[in-house]
C-alpha cells in the first residue's frame, strides 16, 4: 500500500468535496498536503480544520486574510493567486494532484502538475479542450501519469488495454462509445426549450454537479467537450468517437474492439467511484457508494443523440474537426455564454446561437503556442461578451 500525498485544486467544489470524502475514508492511504478554493472561505476553513493541510490557496489577498483569521489557531500557510495554485500543484512533497477547478482557470495549475511529473487526476476537462496539444505534450515530456476523473473517460480508461500505447489500431480498438444521460431536457417538448430557466437547466436527473457543468449537461455541450477530451486522452480521431444516449447513467462509457467485443464500466452514478479509482490506482479502495443492484434497476436503455435538439454537440464535433484553436474558441465562448445564461442575461436558446457565431468568426486559426491559445481564448471571450450585450 502506497501512501499518497495530495493537492486538491478546487477542494470546495463538487469534485473537491467528493475527493475529500474518499480521502477521509482512508487516512492510512491519503494525506492532504494542499487545498484550494476560490471564495467559499468558511467551507475551505472547515476543510483545513478537518484535514490539516500545510497549504491553502484562495483567489486574492482579502480572502487570504479572511482565511488566515478564521484559522488563527492552526499552523497553515495561506497563499493566493494563480502562481500559488501552480506552486501547490508542483510541490516536491506532493505526488498526486486532483485538478478540479472549473473552466479555463484550471488550465495553468493542471499544466504545472503535468510539467512537474505528478500523478494528475484530471477532472478539469476544459484544460484539454482549451490546450490539449500542449497539456498532453507536457505529460509525455515529464512522464506524468494522467488519470481521467470524468466518469466517461475513467470508464474508457478502465475498459482499455493496459498499458495503452495511444495507438487504437495497434490494440485492435475500433471506436470509443461515450454515453450521455441526455440531461434534464432529453424528452422536453422542443417548442418549450425557449422558456428554459437556469433552475431547470441545473436540475440534472442523475448527477449533482457544479452549475457550469450542469448547464453544459443540459445543452449537451458537456458531451461535446467530452468528445474533445477523449480525442486528446486516447488519441482518437473524431470518427472513432460515437455518442450514445443512456438515460440511466449506469454504463459510463465503452470501448469497442475489432472482434466485435464491447467492454464497459458500470456503476451507480456517483463521482466518488472514478475519483477513488484514480486516487488508489492501480489498487482499489472502498467508497461507501451502494452496490449496483441491476435486478432492481431492471432496464438499461440506449438511443441515438438528437443533434437538432442539442446543436452544441454538433458544434463541438465541428470545432474538433476544424482543428487549430477552434476548440479553445468554443470553450472560452461557452464559459461566457453559460455565465450570461445563469445570470439571466440571455435565454437558453441563445447559448448555441451565440457559440455558432463566435466559432464562425474566430474558428480555424492555428495554435502555435500556449501564449497564442491564451490570446485566442481572450479574443473569443471578448467577442462572446460583445454578442451577449448586443442581444
Ligand atoms: P464546482 O463549481 O462545484 O467547483 C469548482 C471549484 O473550482 C471550486 O472549488 C471553486 O472554488 C474553484 N474555482 C472556480 N473558479 C476558480 C478560479 N477562477 N480560480 C480558482 N479556483 C476556482 O465544479 P465541479 O462540478 O466540481 O467541477 C469541477 C471540474 O470537474 C469541472 O471542470 C467539471 O467539468 C469537471 N467535472 C465535474 C463533474 C461533477 O460531477 N461535478 C464530473 C465530471 C467532470
Ligand atoms: Mg462526464
Coordinates of N, CA and C and ligand atoms in Angstrom, one line a residue, residues 125 150-152 222-223 226, ligand 2:
X125 N -11.9 19.1 -17.5 CA -11.9 18.8 -19.0 C -11.5 20.0 -19.8
X150 N -13.3 12.4 -15.2 CA -14.6 12.5 -15.8 C -15.1 11.0 -15.9
X151 N -16.4 10.8 -15.5 CA -16.8 9.4 -15.4 C -16.7 8.6 -16.7
X152 N -17.0 9.2 -17.8 CA -16.9 8.6 -19.1 C -15.5 8.2 -19.4
X222 N -21.6 19.6 -22.7 CA -20.7 18.7 -21.8 C -20.2 17.5 -22.6
X223 N -21.1 16.9 -23.4 CA -20.7 15.7 -24.1 C -19.8 16.1 -25.3
X226 N -16.6 16.5 -23.9 CA -16.0 15.2 -23.6 C -15.5 14.4 -24.8
Ligands
LIG2 MG1 -18.7 13.3 -17.7

